[in-house]
PDB file of C-alpha atoms and ligand atoms in Angstrom:
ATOM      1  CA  UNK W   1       0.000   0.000   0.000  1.00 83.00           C
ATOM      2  CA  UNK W   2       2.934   2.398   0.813  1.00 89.00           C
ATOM      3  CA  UNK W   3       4.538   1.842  -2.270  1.00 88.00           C
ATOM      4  CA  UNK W   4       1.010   2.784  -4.173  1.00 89.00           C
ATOM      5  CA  UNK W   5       0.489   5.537  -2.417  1.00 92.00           C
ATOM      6  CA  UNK W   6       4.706   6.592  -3.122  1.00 92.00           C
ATOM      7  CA  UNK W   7       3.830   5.877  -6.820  1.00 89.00           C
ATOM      8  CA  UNK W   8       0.473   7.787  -6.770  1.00 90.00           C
ATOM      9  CA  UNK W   9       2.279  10.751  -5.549  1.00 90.00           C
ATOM     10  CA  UNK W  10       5.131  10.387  -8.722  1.00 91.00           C
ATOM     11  CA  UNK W  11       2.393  10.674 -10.621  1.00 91.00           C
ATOM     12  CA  UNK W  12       1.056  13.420  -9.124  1.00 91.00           C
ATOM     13  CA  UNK W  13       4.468  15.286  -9.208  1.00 92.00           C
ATOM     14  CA  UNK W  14       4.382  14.417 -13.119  1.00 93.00           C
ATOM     15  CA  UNK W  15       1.780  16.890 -13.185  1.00 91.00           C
ATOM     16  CA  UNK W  16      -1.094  13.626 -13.790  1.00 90.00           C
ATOM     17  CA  UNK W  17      -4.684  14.808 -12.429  1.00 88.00           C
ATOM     18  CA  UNK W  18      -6.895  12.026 -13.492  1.00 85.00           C
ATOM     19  CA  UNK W  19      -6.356   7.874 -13.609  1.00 81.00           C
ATOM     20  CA  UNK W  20      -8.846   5.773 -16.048  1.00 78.00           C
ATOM     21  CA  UNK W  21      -8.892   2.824 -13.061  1.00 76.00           C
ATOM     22  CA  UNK W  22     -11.587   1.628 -15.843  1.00 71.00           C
ATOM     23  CA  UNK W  23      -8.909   0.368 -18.206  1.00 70.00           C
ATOM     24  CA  UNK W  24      -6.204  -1.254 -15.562  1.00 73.00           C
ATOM     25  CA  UNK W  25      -7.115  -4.641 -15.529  1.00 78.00           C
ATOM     26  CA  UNK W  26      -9.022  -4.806 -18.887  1.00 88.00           C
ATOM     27  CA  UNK W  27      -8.988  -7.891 -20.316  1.00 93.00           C
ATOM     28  CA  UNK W  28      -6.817  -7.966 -23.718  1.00 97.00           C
ATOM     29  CA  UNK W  29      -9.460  -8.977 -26.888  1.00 98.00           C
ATOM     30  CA  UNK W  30      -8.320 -11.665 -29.140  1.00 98.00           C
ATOM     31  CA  UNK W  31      -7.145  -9.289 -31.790  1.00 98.00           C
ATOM     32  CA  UNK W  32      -4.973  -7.475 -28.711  1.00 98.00           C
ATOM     33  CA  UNK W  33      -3.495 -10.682 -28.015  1.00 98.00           C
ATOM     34  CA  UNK W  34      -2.813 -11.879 -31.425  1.00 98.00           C
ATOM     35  CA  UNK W  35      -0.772  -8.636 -32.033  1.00 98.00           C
ATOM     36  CA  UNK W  36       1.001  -8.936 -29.107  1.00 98.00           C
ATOM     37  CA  UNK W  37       2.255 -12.051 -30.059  1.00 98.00           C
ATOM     38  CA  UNK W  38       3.553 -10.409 -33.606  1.00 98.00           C
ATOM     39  CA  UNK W  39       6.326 -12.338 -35.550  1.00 98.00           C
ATOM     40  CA  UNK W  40       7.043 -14.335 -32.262  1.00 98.00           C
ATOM     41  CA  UNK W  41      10.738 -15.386 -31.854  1.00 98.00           C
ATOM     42  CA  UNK W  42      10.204 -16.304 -28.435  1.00 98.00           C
ATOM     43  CA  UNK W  43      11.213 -19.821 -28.545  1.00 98.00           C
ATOM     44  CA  UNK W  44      13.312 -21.943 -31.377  1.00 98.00           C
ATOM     45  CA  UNK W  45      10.258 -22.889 -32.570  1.00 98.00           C
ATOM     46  CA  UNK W  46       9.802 -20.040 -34.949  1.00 98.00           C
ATOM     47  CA  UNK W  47      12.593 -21.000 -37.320  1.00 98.00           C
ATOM     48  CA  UNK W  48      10.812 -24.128 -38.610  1.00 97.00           C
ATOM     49  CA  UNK W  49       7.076 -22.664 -39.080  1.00 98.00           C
ATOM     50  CA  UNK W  50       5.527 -21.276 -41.885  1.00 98.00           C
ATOM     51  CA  UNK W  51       2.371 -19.902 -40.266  1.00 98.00           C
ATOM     52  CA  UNK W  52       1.398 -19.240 -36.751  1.00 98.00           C
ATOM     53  CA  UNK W  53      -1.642 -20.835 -35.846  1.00 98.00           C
ATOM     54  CA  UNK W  54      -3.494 -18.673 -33.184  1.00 98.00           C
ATOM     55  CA  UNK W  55      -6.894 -20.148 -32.971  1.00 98.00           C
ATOM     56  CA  UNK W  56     -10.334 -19.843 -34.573  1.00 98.00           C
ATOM     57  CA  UNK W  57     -13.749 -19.957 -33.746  1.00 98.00           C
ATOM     58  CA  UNK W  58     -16.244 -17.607 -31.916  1.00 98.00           C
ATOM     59  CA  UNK W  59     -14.458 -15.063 -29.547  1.00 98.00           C
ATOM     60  CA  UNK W  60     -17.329 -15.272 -26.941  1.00 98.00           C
ATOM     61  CA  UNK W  61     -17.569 -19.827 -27.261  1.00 98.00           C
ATOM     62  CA  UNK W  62     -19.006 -21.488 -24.169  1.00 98.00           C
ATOM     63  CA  UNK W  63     -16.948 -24.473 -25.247  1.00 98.00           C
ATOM     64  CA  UNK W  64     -13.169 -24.305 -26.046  1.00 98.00           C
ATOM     65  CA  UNK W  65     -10.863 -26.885 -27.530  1.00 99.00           C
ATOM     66  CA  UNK W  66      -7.149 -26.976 -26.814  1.00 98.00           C
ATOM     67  CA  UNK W  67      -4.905 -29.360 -28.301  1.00 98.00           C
ATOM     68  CA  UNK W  68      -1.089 -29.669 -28.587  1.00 98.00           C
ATOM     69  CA  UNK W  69       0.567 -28.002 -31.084  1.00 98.00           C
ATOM     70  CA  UNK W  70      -0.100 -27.377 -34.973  1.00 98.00           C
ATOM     71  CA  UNK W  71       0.696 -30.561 -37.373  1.00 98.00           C
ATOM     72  CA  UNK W  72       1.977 -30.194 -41.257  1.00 98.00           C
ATOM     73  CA  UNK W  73      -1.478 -29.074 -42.664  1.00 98.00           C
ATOM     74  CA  UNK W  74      -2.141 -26.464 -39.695  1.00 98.00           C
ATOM     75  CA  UNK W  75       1.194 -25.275 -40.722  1.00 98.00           C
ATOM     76  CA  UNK W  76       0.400 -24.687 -43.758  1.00 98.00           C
ATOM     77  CA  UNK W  77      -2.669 -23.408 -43.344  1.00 98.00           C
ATOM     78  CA  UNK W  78      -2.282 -20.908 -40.555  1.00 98.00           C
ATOM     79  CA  UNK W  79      -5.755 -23.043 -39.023  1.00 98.00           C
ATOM     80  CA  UNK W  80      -5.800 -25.467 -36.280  1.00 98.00           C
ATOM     81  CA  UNK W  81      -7.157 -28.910 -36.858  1.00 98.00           C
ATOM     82  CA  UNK W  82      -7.469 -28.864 -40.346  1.00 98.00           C
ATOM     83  CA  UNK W  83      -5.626 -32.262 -41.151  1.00 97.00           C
ATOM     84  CA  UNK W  84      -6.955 -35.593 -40.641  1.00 97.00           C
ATOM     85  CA  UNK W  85      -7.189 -35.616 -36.879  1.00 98.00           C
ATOM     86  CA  UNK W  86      -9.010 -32.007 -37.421  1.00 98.00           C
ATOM     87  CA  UNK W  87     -11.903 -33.382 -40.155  1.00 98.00           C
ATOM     88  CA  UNK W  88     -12.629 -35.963 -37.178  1.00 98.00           C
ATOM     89  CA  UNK W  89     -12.899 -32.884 -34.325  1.00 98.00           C
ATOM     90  CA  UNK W  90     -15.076 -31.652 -36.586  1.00 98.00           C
ATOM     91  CA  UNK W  91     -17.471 -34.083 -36.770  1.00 98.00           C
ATOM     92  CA  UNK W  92     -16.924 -34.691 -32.942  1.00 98.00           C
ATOM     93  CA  UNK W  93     -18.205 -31.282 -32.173  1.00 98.00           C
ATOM     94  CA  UNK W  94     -21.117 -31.731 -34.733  1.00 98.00           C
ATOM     95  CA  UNK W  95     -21.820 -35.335 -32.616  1.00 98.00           C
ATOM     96  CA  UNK W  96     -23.309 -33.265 -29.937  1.00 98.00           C
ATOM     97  CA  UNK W  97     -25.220 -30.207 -32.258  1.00 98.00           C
ATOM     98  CA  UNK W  98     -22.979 -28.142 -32.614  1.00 98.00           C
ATOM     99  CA  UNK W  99     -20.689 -26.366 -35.600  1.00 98.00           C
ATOM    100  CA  UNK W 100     -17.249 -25.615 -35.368  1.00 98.00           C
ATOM    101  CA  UNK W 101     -17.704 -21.683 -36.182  1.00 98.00           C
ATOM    102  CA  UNK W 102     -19.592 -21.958 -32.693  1.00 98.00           C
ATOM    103  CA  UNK W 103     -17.153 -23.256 -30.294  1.00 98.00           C
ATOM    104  CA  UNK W 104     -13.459 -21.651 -30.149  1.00 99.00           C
ATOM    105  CA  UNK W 105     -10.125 -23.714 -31.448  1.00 99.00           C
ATOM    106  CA  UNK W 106      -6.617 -23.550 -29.677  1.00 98.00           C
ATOM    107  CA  UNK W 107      -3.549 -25.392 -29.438  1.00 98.00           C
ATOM    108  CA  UNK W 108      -0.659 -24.914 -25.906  1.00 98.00           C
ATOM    109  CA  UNK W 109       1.939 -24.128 -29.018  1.00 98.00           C
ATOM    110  CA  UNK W 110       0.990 -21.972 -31.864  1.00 98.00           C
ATOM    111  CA  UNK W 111       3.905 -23.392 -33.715  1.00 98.00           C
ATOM    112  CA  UNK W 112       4.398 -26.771 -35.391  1.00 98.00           C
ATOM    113  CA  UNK W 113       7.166 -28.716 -33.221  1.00 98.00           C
ATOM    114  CA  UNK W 114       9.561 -30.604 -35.551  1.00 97.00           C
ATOM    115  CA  UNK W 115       8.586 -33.751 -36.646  1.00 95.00           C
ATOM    116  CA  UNK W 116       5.737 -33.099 -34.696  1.00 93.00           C
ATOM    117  CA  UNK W 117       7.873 -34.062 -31.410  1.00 96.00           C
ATOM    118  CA  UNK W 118       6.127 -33.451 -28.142  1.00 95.00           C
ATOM    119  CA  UNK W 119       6.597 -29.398 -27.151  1.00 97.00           C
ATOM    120  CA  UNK W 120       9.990 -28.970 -24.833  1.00 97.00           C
ATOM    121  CA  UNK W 121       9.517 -27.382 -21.346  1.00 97.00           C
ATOM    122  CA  UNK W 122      10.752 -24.026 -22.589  1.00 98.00           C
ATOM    123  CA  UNK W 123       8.136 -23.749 -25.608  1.00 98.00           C
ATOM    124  CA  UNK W 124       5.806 -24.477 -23.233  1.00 98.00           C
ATOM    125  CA  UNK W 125       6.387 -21.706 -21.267  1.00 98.00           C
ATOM    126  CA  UNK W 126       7.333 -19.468 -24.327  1.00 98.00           C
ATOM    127  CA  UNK W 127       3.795 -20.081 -25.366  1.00 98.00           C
ATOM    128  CA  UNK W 128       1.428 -21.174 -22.615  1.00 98.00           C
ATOM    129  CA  UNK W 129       1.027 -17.315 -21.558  1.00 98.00           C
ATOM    130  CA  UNK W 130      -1.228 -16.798 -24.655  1.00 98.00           C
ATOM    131  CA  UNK W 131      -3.321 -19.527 -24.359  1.00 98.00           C
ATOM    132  CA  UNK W 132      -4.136 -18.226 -20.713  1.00 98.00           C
ATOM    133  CA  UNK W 133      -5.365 -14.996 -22.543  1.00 98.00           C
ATOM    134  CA  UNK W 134      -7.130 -16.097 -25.087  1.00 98.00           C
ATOM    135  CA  UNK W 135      -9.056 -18.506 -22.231  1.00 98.00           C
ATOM    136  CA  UNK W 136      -9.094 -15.267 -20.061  1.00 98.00           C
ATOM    137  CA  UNK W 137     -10.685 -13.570 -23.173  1.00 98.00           C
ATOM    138  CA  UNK W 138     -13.055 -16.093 -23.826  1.00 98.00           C
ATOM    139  CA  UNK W 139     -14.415 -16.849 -20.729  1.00 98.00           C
ATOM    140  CA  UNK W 140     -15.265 -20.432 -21.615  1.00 98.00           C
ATOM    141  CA  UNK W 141     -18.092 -22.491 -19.321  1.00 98.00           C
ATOM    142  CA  UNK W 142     -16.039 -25.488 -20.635  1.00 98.00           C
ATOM    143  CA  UNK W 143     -12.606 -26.155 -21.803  1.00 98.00           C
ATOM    144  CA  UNK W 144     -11.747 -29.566 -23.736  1.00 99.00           C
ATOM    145  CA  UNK W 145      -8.072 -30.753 -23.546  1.00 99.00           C
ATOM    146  CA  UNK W 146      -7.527 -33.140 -26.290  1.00 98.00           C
ATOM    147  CA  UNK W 147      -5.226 -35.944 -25.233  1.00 98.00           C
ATOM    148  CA  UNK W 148      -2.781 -36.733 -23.244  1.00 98.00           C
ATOM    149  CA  UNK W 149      -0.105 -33.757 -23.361  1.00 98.00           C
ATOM    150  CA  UNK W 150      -2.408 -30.889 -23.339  1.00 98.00           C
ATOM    151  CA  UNK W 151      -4.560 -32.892 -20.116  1.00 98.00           C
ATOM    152  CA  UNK W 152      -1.016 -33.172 -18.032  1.00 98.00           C
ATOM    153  CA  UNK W 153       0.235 -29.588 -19.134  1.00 98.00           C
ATOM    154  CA  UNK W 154      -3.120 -27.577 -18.567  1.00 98.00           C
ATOM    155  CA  UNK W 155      -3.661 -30.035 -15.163  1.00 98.00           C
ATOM    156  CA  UNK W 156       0.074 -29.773 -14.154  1.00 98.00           C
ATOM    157  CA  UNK W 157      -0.157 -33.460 -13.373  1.00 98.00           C
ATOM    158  CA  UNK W 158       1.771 -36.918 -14.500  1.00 98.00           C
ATOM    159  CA  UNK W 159      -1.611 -38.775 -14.243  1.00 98.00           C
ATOM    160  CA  UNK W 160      -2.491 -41.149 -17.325  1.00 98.00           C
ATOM    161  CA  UNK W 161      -4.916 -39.417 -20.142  1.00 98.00           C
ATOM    162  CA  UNK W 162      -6.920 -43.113 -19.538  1.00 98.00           C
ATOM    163  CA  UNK W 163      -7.592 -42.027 -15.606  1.00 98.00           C
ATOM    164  CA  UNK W 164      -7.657 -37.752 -16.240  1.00 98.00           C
ATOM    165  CA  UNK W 165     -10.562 -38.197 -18.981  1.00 98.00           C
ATOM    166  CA  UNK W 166     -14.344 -37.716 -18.577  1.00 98.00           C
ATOM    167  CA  UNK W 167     -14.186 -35.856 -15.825  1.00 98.00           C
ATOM    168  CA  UNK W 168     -14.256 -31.730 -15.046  1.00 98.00           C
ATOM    169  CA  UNK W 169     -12.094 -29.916 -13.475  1.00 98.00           C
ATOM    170  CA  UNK W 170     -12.330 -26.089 -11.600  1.00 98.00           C
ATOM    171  CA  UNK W 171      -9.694 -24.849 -14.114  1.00 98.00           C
ATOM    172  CA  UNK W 172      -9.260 -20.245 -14.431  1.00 96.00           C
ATOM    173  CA  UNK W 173     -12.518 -19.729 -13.775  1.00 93.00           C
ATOM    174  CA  UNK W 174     -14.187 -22.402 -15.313  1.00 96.00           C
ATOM    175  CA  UNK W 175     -14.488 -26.125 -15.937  1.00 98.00           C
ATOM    176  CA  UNK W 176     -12.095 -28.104 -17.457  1.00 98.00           C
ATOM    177  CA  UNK W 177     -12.549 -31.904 -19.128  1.00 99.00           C
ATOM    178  CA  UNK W 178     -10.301 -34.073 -20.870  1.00 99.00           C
ATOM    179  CA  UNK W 179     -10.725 -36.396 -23.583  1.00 98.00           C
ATOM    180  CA  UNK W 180      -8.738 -38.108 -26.248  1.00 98.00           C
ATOM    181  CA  UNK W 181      -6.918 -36.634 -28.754  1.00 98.00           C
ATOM    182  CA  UNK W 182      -8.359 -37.266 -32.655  1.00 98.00           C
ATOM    183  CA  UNK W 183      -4.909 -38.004 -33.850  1.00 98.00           C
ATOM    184  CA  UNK W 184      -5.135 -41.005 -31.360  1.00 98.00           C
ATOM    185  CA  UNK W 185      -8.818 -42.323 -32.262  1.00 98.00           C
ATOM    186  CA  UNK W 186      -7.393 -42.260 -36.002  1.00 98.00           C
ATOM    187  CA  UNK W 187      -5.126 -44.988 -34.626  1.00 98.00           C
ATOM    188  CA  UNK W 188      -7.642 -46.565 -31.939  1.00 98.00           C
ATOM    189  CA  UNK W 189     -11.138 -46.434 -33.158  1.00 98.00           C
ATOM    190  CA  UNK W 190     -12.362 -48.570 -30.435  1.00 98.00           C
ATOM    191  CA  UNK W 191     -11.394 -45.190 -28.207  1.00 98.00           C
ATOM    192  CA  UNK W 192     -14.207 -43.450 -30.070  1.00 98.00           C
ATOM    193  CA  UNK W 193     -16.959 -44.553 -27.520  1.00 98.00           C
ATOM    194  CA  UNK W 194     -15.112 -43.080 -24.703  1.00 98.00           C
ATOM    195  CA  UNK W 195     -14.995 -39.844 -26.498  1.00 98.00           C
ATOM    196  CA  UNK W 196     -18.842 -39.714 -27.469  1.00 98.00           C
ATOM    197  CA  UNK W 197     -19.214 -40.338 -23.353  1.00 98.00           C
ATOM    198  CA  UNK W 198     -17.319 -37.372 -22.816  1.00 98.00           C
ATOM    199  CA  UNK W 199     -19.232 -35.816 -25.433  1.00 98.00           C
ATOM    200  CA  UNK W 200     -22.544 -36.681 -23.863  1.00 98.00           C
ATOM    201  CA  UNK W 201     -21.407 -35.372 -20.563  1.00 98.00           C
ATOM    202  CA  UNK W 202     -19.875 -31.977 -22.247  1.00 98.00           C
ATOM    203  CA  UNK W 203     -23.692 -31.538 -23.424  1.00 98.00           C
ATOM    204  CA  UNK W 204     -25.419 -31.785 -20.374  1.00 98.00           C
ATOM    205  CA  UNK W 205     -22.939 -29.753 -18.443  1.00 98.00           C
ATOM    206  CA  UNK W 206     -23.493 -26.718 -20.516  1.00 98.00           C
ATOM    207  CA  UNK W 207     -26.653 -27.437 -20.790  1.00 98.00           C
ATOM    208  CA  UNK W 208     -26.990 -27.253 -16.670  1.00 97.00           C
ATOM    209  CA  UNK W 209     -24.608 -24.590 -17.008  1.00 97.00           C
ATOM    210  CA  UNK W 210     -27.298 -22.277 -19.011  1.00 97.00           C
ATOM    211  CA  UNK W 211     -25.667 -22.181 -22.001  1.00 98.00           C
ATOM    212  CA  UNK W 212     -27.563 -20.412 -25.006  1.00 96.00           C
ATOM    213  CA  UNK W 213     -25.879 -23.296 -27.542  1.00 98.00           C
ATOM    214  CA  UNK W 214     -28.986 -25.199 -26.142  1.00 97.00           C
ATOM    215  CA  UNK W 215     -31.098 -22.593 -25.115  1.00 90.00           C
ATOM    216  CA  UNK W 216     -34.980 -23.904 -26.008  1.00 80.00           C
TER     217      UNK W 216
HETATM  218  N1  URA L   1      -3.034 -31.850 -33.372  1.00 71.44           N
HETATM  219  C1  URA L   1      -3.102 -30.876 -32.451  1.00 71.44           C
HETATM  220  O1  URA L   1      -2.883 -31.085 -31.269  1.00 71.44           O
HETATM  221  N2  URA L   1      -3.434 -29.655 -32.870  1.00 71.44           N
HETATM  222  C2  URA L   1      -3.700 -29.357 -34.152  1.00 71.44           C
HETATM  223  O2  URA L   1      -4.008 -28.204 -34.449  1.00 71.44           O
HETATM  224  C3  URA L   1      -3.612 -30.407 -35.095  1.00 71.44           C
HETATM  225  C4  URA L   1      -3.280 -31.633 -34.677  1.00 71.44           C
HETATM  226  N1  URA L   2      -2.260 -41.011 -25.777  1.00 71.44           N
HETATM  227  C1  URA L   2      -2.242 -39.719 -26.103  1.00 71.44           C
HETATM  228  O1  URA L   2      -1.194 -39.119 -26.233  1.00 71.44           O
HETATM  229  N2  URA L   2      -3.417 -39.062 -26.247  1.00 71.44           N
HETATM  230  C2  URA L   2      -4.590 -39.685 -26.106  1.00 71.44           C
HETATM  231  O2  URA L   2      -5.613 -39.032 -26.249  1.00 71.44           O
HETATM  232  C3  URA L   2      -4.598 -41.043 -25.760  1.00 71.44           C
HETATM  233  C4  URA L   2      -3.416 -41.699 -25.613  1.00 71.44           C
END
């Protein structure tokens, strides 16, 4: 308190009469955050890319989707989830009524690793600051972490995607629930009725949760 009132009175001496408290903790827009970000060279990631891939979808989505980091064709593209793994998220979200303009669409790295190698520790924390934004700016009821690596990282724990999944969890202000990854029920169809479980129980949550996607 001392050192706001030493700093209010440097203002003061600066000759400042009025303070827009209004504007202090405003919460950056998308567009605000996306510039921020600019040509990022934050992390070694940015010498491999072609295209950052920020996120689409509605700005103001009850549901968000966060995944890993951007493959070959969201490279490319600038999109995420536009490959093969991305046509099936697609559909997922349809499974329970919805389109994908509707919800919003993120990855924990906005750059494609190499090889498509699991993010290091350091992009991570490069990155992970803009994601909290954009979550911040979105105000989710519900956020989806597809598969295994965005589930620990977002969770901060070592427990198995098998055990974490189907279930929410308080996470900034909201919910959080994780469920498979696409890329993985490409490879384990079988998985696929585990994910339309966690689909079913997305639904009714935001649907106890008020949320105008199913508003009668
Ligand atoms: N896998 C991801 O985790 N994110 C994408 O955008 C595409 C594939
Ligand atoms: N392993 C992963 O990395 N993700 C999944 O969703 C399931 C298994």
């Amino acid at each position: 308190m001392r050192e706001l009132v030493q700093q209010l009175n440097f203002f003061g001496e600066l000759g400042v009469t009025h303070l827009n408290l209004k504007n202090l903790n405003r919460v950056p827009t998308l567009p605000e955050i996306r510039e921020e970000m600019g040509e990022c060279t934050r992390c070694k990631l940015h010498r491999g890319r072609q295209n950052i891939v920020f996120g689409v979808g509605n700005p103001e989505a009850d549901l968000m989707f966060v995944g890993e980091a951007p493959g070959a064709d969201e490279d490319a593209q600038g999109i995420p989830f536009v490959g093969r793994a991305g046509q099936l998220l697609t559909r997922i979200i349809q499974s329970i009524g919805l389109q994908r303009e509707q919800v919003y669409i993120a990855n924990i790295l906005k750059c494609r690793p190499p090889r498509n190698r699991d993010p290091e520790p350091d992009e991570v924390e490069s990155c992970e600051g803009f994601l909290f934004q954009q979550i911040q700016a979105i105000d989710p009821l519900l956020v989806v972490a597809l598969g295994r690596y965005a589930a620990q990282t977002l969770l901060q724990t070592q427990t198995a995607i098998s055990r974490l999944r189907g279930k929410f969890y308080p996470y900034r202000g909201g919910l959080l629930i994780p469920t498979f990854h696409p890329s993985y029920l490409l490879r384990n169809p079988r998985a696929k009725r585990e994910v339309w479980e966690d689909m079913k129980a997305i639904r009714a949550k935001l649907t106890e949760l008020g949320s105008s996607y199913y508003a009668p």
